[in-house]
Amino acid sequence: MKSDVEIAQEAVIQPIIDIAKQLDIPEEELELYGRFKTKVSLSTWDRIKENENGKLILVSAINPTAAGEGKTTTSVGLSDALRKIGKKSIVTLREPSLGPCFGMKGGAAGGGYAQVVPMEDINLHFTGDFHAITSAHNLLAAVIDNHMQQGNELQIDNRRVTWRRVVDLNDRALRNIVCGMGGKAHGIPRETGFDITVASEMMAILCLAKDLDDMKERIGKIIVAYTYGGRPIRAKELNVTGALTLLFKDAIKPNLVQTLEGTPAFVHGGPFANIAHGCNSIMATKFALKLADVVVTEAGFGADLGAEKFLDIKCRFAGIKPDAVVLVATVRALKMHGGMAKSELATVDMAALEAGLTNLTKHIENMKKFGLPTVVAINAFPTDTEDELKFVEAKCNEMGAEVAISEVWAKGGLGGVDLAKKVMAATEKPSSFQYLYDVEATIEEKIEIIAREIYGADGVNYTAAAKKTIKELTELGLTNTPICMAKTQYSFTDDQTKLGRPTDFKITVREIKIAAGAGFIVAMTGNILTMPGLPKVPAAEKMDITNDGKITGLF
């Protein structure tokens, strides 16, 4: 079969104006970025806001493995399949980051015959949203250092500046730096560092804001530092919230592209789910719900991270709820969770499959705790046997979850028709959606609930630094927010080597961060990093472009 990039490059892409017409969006409400991508004007919302909402389908997955699961591919293929059965559908996804694109993963726009296009543009700069986020974040950082240099009227303690800088690349050398070196004219020397742009609170704010006014208010609430007396300093005290919001005047508008089959796709915002809240923008999702019968959206990594944050953070802020959840898995990945080596996954091993299935069944249990009907999508591989597939289906059926074999990678929408039918049937089932915890609970209580109920932990340990921050935030009255857990995506635990469904473990919270503008508290666990590093052989080494502009190696 052809490579993903070859399939994307050979596709006949429709003018984006025609895709917008499917949604009854007139050309005057489009802000075109060439022929195949556009931003949708904010004025569109005023026209559609009274429309009835369509159905919302959340796509999540088991804990990812090196064997691959195909969550984005399933999201795209499911949306195409829904059109095949007569539904007006839209898929809403996150924008890919340049960090993993050039690092370990390569491009991120689906795969095979279930992709969003133009794939190269989506993966490389796209409409400049990440540039806007990076610029706004770093402008605020520059203003903080300038304020301290120019007399420090706010009495900012240079040892307690919490606002670091960001860049949308994996660069471990920037994790910890000293800035302001070179003498008095060059700033106040202090320790700081860089995070990746997708971990920026500005990214979270873009994805959670309702409009520019809401964004401006959220930016103003960001806690950037503390005074010598311990008082938190907010961004609004530096008098640049207007300038910072200005940089988002275009980035806040949802991006509209299409799938290979011409299904409309909103691709907007891109926080990681292992270090941030892992969902595309509220604006894109709400626009889509007013424009389609069915909206398929994706939450990053496994359901213990992406889905939990979608349900406890995004749904809470947006006032929305899914009508059904799709959990993506592969027989190969389940066997890997059961202890098989990647090189042996083509071998039938029912014992390993049964052991690995505990990872999937735990995720099904977790979705039940939110009161949501669940469908399991098994991405088909040629090495899968009928006995293996029937075994997985039987186990899921025992737990009340329907199972559909998905072949969207090889067949596009036609390969997902059975999945689409079962998903629509699930949306008609009774549901009783509820959040996992009450935001009025203490920080420790909320973290404990997530750790015990979602991860299956016996409890939570806190470092002295984390305990100190919790005490400070409690005294400042900053505790009544959702919790955003920063944890490895590969395991229910905070140790990425523990696959399957581990038991008899505790989660260690080593650091607590307040994201007052975004409106949540981040709990850092294990050795999770907010600035990834490149692997020994980065994906960038396989990429190239010819003189006529043809790109290779992006997938």
Coordinates of C-alpha atoms in Angstrom, one line a residue:
M1 CA 0.0 0.0 0.0
K2 CA 1.1 3.6 -0.6
S3 CA 2.5 5.7 2.2
D4 CA 0.3 8.2 4.0
V5 CA 2.0 11.1 2.4
E6 CA 1.7 9.6 -1.1
I7 CA -2.0 9.0 -0.6
A8 CA -2.5 12.6 0.6
Q9 CA -0.5 14.0 -2.3
E10 CA -2.4 12.1 -4.9
A11 CA -5.8 13.1 -3.5
V12 CA -8.1 15.4 -5.4
I13 CA -8.8 18.1 -2.8
Q14 CA -12.0 20.1 -3.1
P15 CA -11.8 23.9 -2.9
I16 CA -12.5 24.8 0.8
I17 CA -15.3 27.2 -0.3
D18 CA -17.2 24.1 -1.5
I19 CA -16.6 22.3 1.8
A20 CA -18.0 25.3 3.6
K21 CA -21.1 25.2 1.4
Q22 CA -21.9 21.8 2.8
L23 CA -22.2 23.5 6.2
D24 CA -24.2 26.5 4.7
I25 CA -21.3 28.8 5.5
P26 CA -21.2 31.6 2.9
E27 CA -18.0 32.8 1.3
E28 CA -18.2 36.1 3.1
E29 CA -17.8 34.3 6.4
L30 CA -14.6 32.7 5.4
E31 CA -11.0 34.0 5.7
L32 CA -9.1 32.0 3.2
Y33 CA -5.6 30.7 3.6
G34 CA -5.1 29.6 0.0
R35 CA -7.6 27.3 -1.8
F36 CA -7.8 24.5 0.7
K37 CA -7.8 25.9 4.2
T38 CA -9.7 28.7 5.8
K39 CA -10.6 30.3 9.1
V40 CA -14.3 30.8 9.9
S41 CA -15.3 34.2 11.0
L42 CA -16.5 34.8 14.5
S43 CA -19.6 36.5 13.1
T44 CA -20.7 33.0 12.0
W45 CA -21.5 32.2 15.6
D46 CA -24.1 34.9 15.9
R47 CA -25.9 33.4 12.9
I48 CA -25.8 29.8 14.1
K49 CA -25.9 30.0 17.9
E50 CA -29.6 29.2 18.1
N51 CA -29.3 26.1 15.9
E52 CA -30.0 22.8 17.7
N53 CA -26.9 20.9 18.7
G54 CA -26.0 17.7 16.8
K55 CA -24.8 14.5 18.5
L56 CA -21.3 14.6 20.0
I57 CA -19.1 11.5 19.8
L58 CA -15.9 11.4 21.8
V59 CA -13.1 9.2 20.5
S60 CA -10.5 8.0 22.9
A61 CA -8.3 4.9 23.3
I62 CA -6.4 2.4 25.4
N63 CA -3.0 3.5 26.7
P64 CA -0.9 3.9 23.6
T65 CA 1.9 1.4 22.7
A66 CA 4.6 1.2 20.2
A67 CA 2.3 -1.2 18.2
G68 CA 0.0 1.8 17.4
E69 CA -3.7 2.2 17.9
G70 CA -4.9 4.8 15.3
K71 CA -7.1 7.1 17.3
T72 CA -7.0 10.1 14.9
T73 CA -7.3 7.7 11.9
T74 CA -10.5 6.3 13.5
S75 CA -11.9 9.7 14.2
V76 CA -11.5 10.8 10.6
G77 CA -12.7 7.5 9.2
L78 CA -15.7 7.4 11.5
S79 CA -16.7 10.9 10.4
D80 CA -16.4 9.8 6.7
A81 CA -18.4 6.7 7.5
L82 CA -21.2 8.7 9.2
R83 CA -21.6 10.5 5.9
K84 CA -21.9 7.1 4.1
I85 CA -24.9 6.3 6.2
G86 CA -26.6 9.7 5.5
K87 CA -25.4 11.8 8.4
K88 CA -24.2 15.4 8.1
S89 CA -20.9 15.0 10.0
I90 CA -17.9 17.1 11.0
V91 CA -14.7 15.9 12.7
T92 CA -13.0 18.2 15.1
L93 CA -9.3 17.6 15.9
R94 CA -6.3 19.2 17.5
E95 CA -3.5 20.8 15.4
P96 CA -0.2 18.9 15.3
S97 CA 2.8 20.3 17.0
L98 CA 6.2 20.7 15.2
G99 CA 7.9 19.1 18.3
P100 CA 6.7 15.5 17.8
C101 CA 6.4 16.0 14.0
F102 CA 10.2 16.4 13.8
G103 CA 10.8 14.2 16.8
M104 CA 9.5 10.7 17.3
K105 CA 6.0 10.6 15.8
G106 CA 6.2 12.4 12.5
G107 CA 3.1 13.9 11.1
A108 CA -0.3 13.7 12.8
A109 CA -3.3 14.0 10.5
G110 CA -4.7 10.5 10.4
G111 CA -3.4 7.8 8.1
G112 CA -4.0 5.7 5.1
Y113 CA -7.4 6.6 3.5
A114 CA -8.6 8.3 6.6
Q115 CA -6.7 11.6 6.7
V116 CA -7.3 15.3 6.9
V117 CA -5.8 17.4 4.1
P118 CA -3.8 19.4 3.0
M119 CA -1.7 17.1 5.2
E120 CA 1.6 19.0 4.7
D121 CA 0.1 22.3 5.6
I122 CA -1.7 21.0 8.7
N123 CA 1.6 19.6 10.0
L124 CA 3.8 22.6 9.0
H125 CA 2.8 26.0 10.4
F126 CA -0.9 25.6 9.1
T127 CA -2.6 29.0 9.7
G128 CA -0.1 30.3 12.2
D129 CA -2.0 29.6 15.4
F130 CA 1.0 28.1 17.2
H131 CA 3.1 31.0 16.1
A132 CA 0.5 33.4 17.7
I133 CA 0.5 31.3 21.0
T134 CA 4.3 31.3 21.1
S135 CA 4.6 35.0 20.4
A136 CA 2.0 35.9 23.0
H137 CA 3.5 33.7 25.7
N138 CA 7.0 35.1 25.1
L139 CA 5.8 38.7 24.9
L140 CA 4.5 38.2 28.4
A141 CA 7.8 36.7 29.5
A142 CA 9.7 39.6 28.0
V143 CA 7.4 42.1 29.8
I144 CA 8.0 40.4 33.1
D145 CA 11.8 40.7 32.8
N146 CA 11.5 44.2 31.5
H147 CA 9.4 45.2 34.5
M148 CA 12.0 43.9 36.9
Q149 CA 14.7 45.7 34.9
Q150 CA 12.9 49.0 34.9
G151 CA 12.5 49.5 38.7
N152 CA 10.3 46.5 39.7
E153 CA 7.3 48.5 40.9
L154 CA 5.4 45.3 41.7
Q155 CA 8.2 43.9 43.8
I156 CA 8.4 40.7 41.8
D157 CA 10.7 38.2 43.4
N158 CA 13.0 37.1 40.6
R159 CA 13.4 33.7 42.4
R160 CA 9.6 33.2 42.0
V161 CA 8.9 34.0 38.4
T162 CA 6.7 31.1 37.3
W163 CA 6.2 32.2 33.7
R164 CA 8.8 30.5 31.6
R165 CA 9.3 30.8 27.8
V166 CA 8.1 28.4 25.1
V167 CA 9.1 27.1 21.6
D168 CA 7.2 24.6 19.5
L169 CA 10.1 22.2 19.2
N170 CA 11.6 19.4 21.2
D171 CA 14.7 20.9 22.7
R172 CA 15.9 19.4 25.9
A173 CA 18.8 21.9 26.2
L174 CA 16.3 24.6 26.9
R175 CA 14.6 22.9 29.8
N176 CA 16.7 24.8 32.4
I177 CA 18.5 28.0 31.5
V178 CA 19.9 31.2 33.1
C179 CA 18.7 34.4 31.5
G180 CA 19.7 38.1 32.0
M181 CA 23.5 37.4 31.8
G182 CA 26.0 39.9 30.5
G183 CA 25.8 42.8 33.0
K184 CA 23.3 45.4 34.3
A185 CA 22.1 46.5 30.8
H186 CA 21.0 43.0 29.9
G187 CA 18.5 42.2 32.6
I188 CA 18.2 40.6 36.0
P189 CA 20.0 37.2 36.1
R190 CA 17.7 34.4 37.1
E191 CA 17.0 30.7 36.5
T192 CA 14.2 29.9 34.1
G193 CA 13.6 27.6 31.2
F194 CA 11.5 26.7 28.2
D195 CA 8.4 24.5 27.8
I196 CA 7.0 23.3 24.5
T197 CA 4.3 25.6 23.1
V198 CA 1.5 23.0 23.5
A199 CA 2.2 23.0 27.3
S200 CA 1.7 26.8 27.4
E201 CA -1.2 28.2 29.4
M202 CA -1.9 30.4 26.4
M203 CA -2.6 27.3 24.4
A204 CA -5.1 26.1 27.1
I205 CA -6.7 29.6 27.1
L206 CA -7.1 29.6 23.3
C207 CA -8.8 26.2 23.5
L208 CA -11.1 27.1 26.4
A209 CA -12.1 30.7 25.6
K210 CA -15.6 31.5 24.4
D211 CA -14.6 34.6 22.5
L212 CA -12.0 37.4 22.5
D213 CA -13.4 39.1 25.6
D214 CA -13.3 35.8 27.5
M215 CA -9.8 35.3 26.3
K216 CA -8.7 38.7 27.4
E217 CA -10.2 38.1 30.9
R218 CA -8.5 34.7 31.2
I219 CA -5.1 36.1 30.1
G220 CA -5.4 38.8 32.7
K221 CA -5.9 36.2 35.4
I222 CA -2.7 34.3 34.6
I223 CA -0.4 34.1 37.7
V224 CA 3.1 34.9 36.4
A225 CA 5.1 35.4 39.6
Y226 CA 5.0 36.2 43.3
T227 CA 6.2 39.2 45.2
Y228 CA 8.8 39.1 47.9
G229 CA 5.9 39.0 50.4
G230 CA 4.3 36.0 48.6
R231 CA 1.4 37.8 46.8
P232 CA 0.6 36.3 43.4
I233 CA 1.2 38.7 40.5
R234 CA -1.3 38.4 37.6
A235 CA -0.7 39.3 34.0
K236 CA -3.3 42.2 34.1
E237 CA -1.0 44.0 36.5
L238 CA 1.6 44.4 33.8
N239 CA -0.9 46.3 31.6
V240 CA -0.4 44.2 28.4
T241 CA -3.6 42.0 28.3
G242 CA -4.8 44.0 25.3
A243 CA -1.6 43.5 23.4
L244 CA -1.5 39.8 24.3
T245 CA -5.1 39.3 23.1
L246 CA -4.4 41.2 19.9
L247 CA -2.0 38.5 18.9
F248 CA -4.9 36.0 19.0
K249 CA -7.2 38.0 16.8
D250 CA -6.9 35.4 14.0
A251 CA -5.8 32.4 16.0
I252 CA -9.1 32.3 17.9
K253 CA -11.1 31.6 14.7
P254 CA -11.6 27.9 14.0
N255 CA -9.7 26.4 11.1
L256 CA -11.8 24.5 8.5
V257 CA -10.2 21.9 6.2
Q258 CA -11.5 18.5 4.9
T259 CA -10.9 14.8 4.9
L260 CA -9.7 12.8 1.9
E261 CA -13.4 12.1 1.2
G262 CA -14.5 15.7 1.5
T263 CA -16.0 15.6 5.0
P264 CA -15.6 19.0 6.8
A265 CA -12.9 19.0 9.5
F266 CA -12.3 21.7 12.1
V267 CA -8.6 21.5 13.2
H268 CA -8.0 24.0 15.9
G269 CA -5.8 24.2 19.0
G270 CA -3.4 21.5 20.2
P271 CA -2.6 21.0 23.9
F272 CA -0.9 17.7 24.6
A273 CA -2.9 15.3 26.9
N274 CA 0.0 14.0 28.9
I275 CA 1.1 17.5 30.1
A276 CA -2.0 19.7 29.3
H277 CA -5.7 19.1 28.8
G278 CA -5.5 17.4 25.4
C279 CA -8.6 18.7 23.5
N280 CA -9.3 20.8 20.5
S281 CA -10.8 24.2 21.1
I282 CA -14.3 24.7 22.6
M283 CA -15.1 27.2 19.9
A284 CA -14.4 24.6 17.1
T285 CA -16.5 22.0 18.9
K286 CA -19.4 24.4 19.5
F287 CA -19.4 25.7 16.0
A288 CA -19.4 22.1 14.7
L289 CA -22.3 21.1 17.0
K290 CA -24.4 23.9 15.5
L291 CA -23.5 23.0 11.9
A292 CA -23.8 19.2 11.8
D293 CA -26.0 16.2 12.7
V294 CA -23.0 14.4 14.3
V295 CA -19.7 15.7 15.5
V296 CA -16.7 13.4 16.0
T297 CA -14.1 14.8 18.3
E298 CA -10.9 13.3 19.7
A299 CA -9.2 13.5 23.1
G300 CA -5.4 12.9 23.3
F301 CA -3.7 9.6 24.3
G302 CA -5.5 7.0 26.4
A303 CA -8.9 7.6 28.0
D304 CA -7.2 7.9 31.5
L305 CA -5.8 11.2 30.3
G306 CA -7.6 12.7 27.2
A307 CA -11.1 11.5 27.9
E308 CA -11.0 12.2 31.6
K309 CA -9.8 15.8 30.9
F310 CA -12.3 16.2 28.1
L311 CA -15.1 15.2 30.4
D312 CA -14.0 16.9 33.7
I313 CA -12.4 20.1 32.2
K314 CA -13.7 20.8 28.6
C315 CA -17.3 19.7 29.1
R316 CA -17.5 21.5 32.4
F317 CA -16.3 24.8 30.9
A318 CA -18.2 24.4 27.6
G319 CA -21.5 23.2 29.0
I320 CA -21.5 20.2 26.6
K321 CA -21.5 16.4 27.0
P322 CA -20.9 13.5 24.6
D323 CA -23.7 11.2 23.5
A324 CA -21.3 8.3 23.2
V325 CA -17.7 7.3 23.6
V326 CA -15.5 5.3 21.2
L327 CA -12.5 3.5 22.6
V328 CA -9.9 2.6 20.0
A329 CA -7.7 -0.5 20.4
T330 CA -5.8 -3.1 18.3
V331 CA -5.3 -6.7 18.9
R332 CA -1.5 -6.1 18.5
A333 CA -1.5 -3.3 21.1
L334 CA -3.5 -5.4 23.6
K335 CA -1.0 -8.3 23.2
M336 CA 1.7 -5.8 23.9
H337 CA -0.1 -4.7 27.1
G338 CA -0.2 -8.4 27.9
G339 CA 3.6 -8.7 27.9
M340 CA 4.5 -9.6 24.3
A341 CA 7.5 -8.0 22.6
K342 CA 6.8 -5.8 19.5
S343 CA 8.7 -8.2 17.3
E344 CA 6.4 -11.1 18.3
L345 CA 3.0 -9.4 17.9
A346 CA 2.1 -11.3 14.7
T347 CA 2.1 -14.5 16.7
V348 CA -1.2 -15.8 18.2
D349 CA -0.9 -15.8 22.0
M350 CA -4.4 -15.9 23.7
A351 CA -2.8 -15.7 27.2
A352 CA -1.1 -12.4 26.3
L353 CA -4.3 -11.1 24.7
E354 CA -6.3 -11.9 27.7
A355 CA -3.8 -10.3 30.0
G356 CA -3.6 -7.1 27.8
L357 CA -7.4 -6.9 27.6
T358 CA -7.5 -5.7 31.2
N359 CA -6.2 -2.4 29.9
L360 CA -9.2 -2.0 27.6
T361 CA -11.7 -3.3 30.2
K362 CA -10.5 -0.7 32.7
H363 CA -11.1 2.1 30.3
I364 CA -14.6 0.7 29.6
E365 CA -15.2 0.7 33.4
N366 CA -14.0 4.3 33.6
M367 CA -16.4 5.5 30.9
K368 CA -19.3 3.9 32.8
K369 CA -18.3 6.0 35.8
F370 CA -19.1 9.1 33.7
G371 CA -22.5 7.5 32.7
L372 CA -21.7 7.3 29.0
P373 CA -22.5 4.5 26.4
T374 CA -19.3 3.1 24.9
V375 CA -18.4 1.4 21.6
V376 CA -15.0 -0.3 21.1
A377 CA -13.4 0.2 17.7
I378 CA -10.8 -2.5 16.8
N379 CA -8.5 -1.3 14.2
A380 CA -8.0 -4.3 11.9
F381 CA -4.5 -5.7 11.0
P382 CA -3.9 -8.5 8.5
T383 CA -2.3 -10.6 11.3
D384 CA -5.5 -10.5 13.4
T385 CA -7.2 -13.9 13.6
E386 CA -10.9 -14.6 13.9
D387 CA -10.4 -16.2 17.3
E388 CA -8.6 -13.2 18.6
L389 CA -11.2 -10.8 17.4
K390 CA -14.1 -12.8 18.7
F391 CA -12.4 -13.1 22.1
V392 CA -12.0 -9.3 22.4
E393 CA -15.6 -8.8 21.3
A394 CA -17.0 -11.3 23.8
K395 CA -15.1 -9.6 26.7
C396 CA -16.3 -6.2 25.7
N397 CA -19.9 -7.4 25.3
E398 CA -19.8 -8.8 28.8
M399 CA -19.2 -5.2 30.0
G400 CA -22.0 -3.8 27.9
A401 CA -19.8 -2.3 25.2
E402 CA -20.5 -2.9 21.5
V403 CA -17.5 -3.8 19.3
A404 CA -16.9 -2.9 15.6
I405 CA -14.0 -3.9 13.4
S406 CA -12.7 -0.7 11.8
E407 CA -10.9 -0.8 8.4
V408 CA -10.9 2.9 7.7
W409 CA -7.1 3.0 7.3
A410 CA -7.3 0.7 4.2
K411 CA -10.9 1.5 3.0
G412 CA -11.7 5.0 4.2
G413 CA -15.3 5.7 5.2
L414 CA -16.6 2.4 3.7
G415 CA -14.4 0.6 6.2
G416 CA -16.1 2.3 9.1
V417 CA -19.8 1.8 8.2
D418 CA -20.4 -0.9 10.8
L419 CA -18.7 1.3 13.5
A420 CA -20.8 4.3 12.4
K421 CA -24.1 2.3 12.7
K422 CA -23.1 1.0 16.2
V423 CA -22.1 4.5 17.3
M424 CA -25.4 6.0 16.3
A425 CA -27.2 3.2 18.0
A426 CA -25.2 4.0 21.2
T427 CA -26.3 7.6 21.1
E428 CA -29.9 6.5 21.4
K429 CA -29.1 4.5 24.6
P430 CA -30.0 6.1 28.0
S431 CA -27.1 8.0 29.5
S432 CA -26.6 9.8 32.8
F433 CA -23.5 11.9 32.3
Q434 CA -21.8 13.1 35.5
Y435 CA -18.4 14.6 36.4
L436 CA -16.0 12.5 38.3
Y437 CA -15.6 15.0 41.1
D438 CA -16.9 18.3 42.6
V439 CA -14.6 21.3 41.9
E440 CA -15.4 22.5 45.5
A441 CA -13.5 19.5 46.9
T442 CA -9.9 20.1 48.1
I443 CA -7.0 19.7 45.7
E444 CA -5.9 16.5 47.4
E445 CA -9.4 15.1 47.3
K446 CA -9.8 15.7 43.6
I447 CA -6.4 14.2 42.8
E448 CA -7.2 11.2 45.0
I449 CA -10.5 10.6 43.2
I450 CA -8.8 10.7 39.8
A451 CA -5.9 8.4 40.9
R452 CA -8.2 5.8 42.6
E453 CA -11.2 5.8 40.2
I454 CA -9.5 6.3 36.9
Y455 CA -6.0 4.9 37.3
G456 CA -6.8 2.2 39.9
A457 CA -4.2 3.5 42.4
D458 CA -4.2 2.7 46.1
G459 CA -3.5 6.4 46.9
V460 CA -1.3 9.4 46.2
N461 CA 2.0 10.5 47.6
Y462 CA 3.1 14.2 47.6
T463 CA 6.6 15.6 47.6
A464 CA 7.4 18.3 50.1
A465 CA 7.3 20.9 47.3
A466 CA 3.9 19.8 46.2
K467 CA 2.5 19.9 49.7
K468 CA 3.9 23.5 50.1
T469 CA 2.2 24.7 46.9
I470 CA -1.1 23.1 47.9
K471 CA -1.0 24.9 51.2
E472 CA -0.2 28.2 49.5
L473 CA -3.0 27.8 46.9
T474 CA -5.4 26.9 49.7
E475 CA -4.5 29.9 51.7
L476 CA -4.9 32.1 48.6
G477 CA -8.4 30.6 47.9
L478 CA -7.3 29.2 44.5
T479 CA -8.5 25.6 44.9
N480 CA -12.0 25.5 43.4
T481 CA -10.9 24.5 39.9
P482 CA -10.7 21.2 37.9
I483 CA -7.5 19.2 38.1
C484 CA -5.3 18.6 35.0
M485 CA -3.1 15.6 35.6
A486 CA 0.3 15.5 33.9
K487 CA 1.2 11.9 33.7
T488 CA 2.8 9.4 31.3
Q489 CA 0.4 8.3 28.6
Y490 CA 1.8 4.8 28.4
S491 CA 0.5 3.5 31.7
F492 CA -2.3 3.9 34.3
T493 CA 0.6 4.5 36.7
D494 CA 3.2 7.2 36.7
D495 CA 5.7 4.6 35.5
Q496 CA 5.6 4.2 31.7
T497 CA 7.0 0.6 31.9
K498 CA 3.9 -0.8 33.8
L499 CA 1.5 -1.8 31.0
G500 CA -1.8 -3.6 31.2
R501 CA -3.8 -2.9 34.3
P502 CA -1.3 -2.5 37.2
T503 CA -2.4 -2.9 40.8
D504 CA -0.9 -2.2 44.2
F505 CA 0.6 1.2 43.3
K506 CA 0.5 4.8 44.3
I507 CA 0.8 8.0 42.2
T508 CA 3.5 10.5 43.2
V509 CA 2.7 14.1 42.7
R510 CA 6.0 16.0 42.6
E511 CA 4.8 19.5 41.7
I512 CA 1.6 21.5 41.6
K513 CA 1.1 24.4 39.2
I514 CA -1.7 26.9 39.1
A515 CA -3.1 27.8 35.6
A516 CA -5.4 30.5 36.9
G517 CA -6.2 31.9 33.5
A518 CA -7.0 28.5 32.0
G519 CA -9.0 27.8 35.1
F520 CA -7.4 24.6 36.4
I521 CA -4.6 23.2 38.6
V522 CA -1.9 21.0 37.0
A523 CA -0.5 18.1 39.1
M524 CA 2.8 16.9 37.8
T525 CA 3.5 13.2 38.4
G526 CA 6.5 10.9 37.9
N527 CA 9.1 12.2 35.5
I528 CA 6.7 13.9 33.1
L529 CA 8.4 16.8 31.3
T530 CA 6.9 19.9 29.8
M531 CA 9.8 20.1 27.3
P532 CA 10.3 16.9 25.4
G533 CA 13.6 15.9 23.9
L534 CA 14.5 14.5 20.5
P535 CA 15.0 10.7 20.1
K536 CA 18.4 9.3 18.9
V537 CA 17.1 9.3 15.3
P538 CA 14.6 12.1 14.9
A539 CA 11.8 11.8 12.3
A540 CA 13.4 15.0 10.8
E541 CA 16.2 13.0 9.5
K542 CA 13.9 11.2 7.1
M543 CA 12.2 14.4 5.7
D544 CA 13.0 16.3 2.6
I545 CA 11.6 18.6 -0.1
T546 CA 12.3 18.7 -3.8
N547 CA 12.9 21.8 -5.9
D548 CA 9.3 21.6 -7.1
G549 CA 8.0 21.5 -3.6
K550 CA 7.2 17.8 -3.2
I551 CA 7.6 16.7 0.5
T552 CA 8.8 13.3 1.5
G553 CA 9.1 11.5 4.8
L554 CA 6.5 13.5 6.7
F555 CA 4.6 10.3 7.5

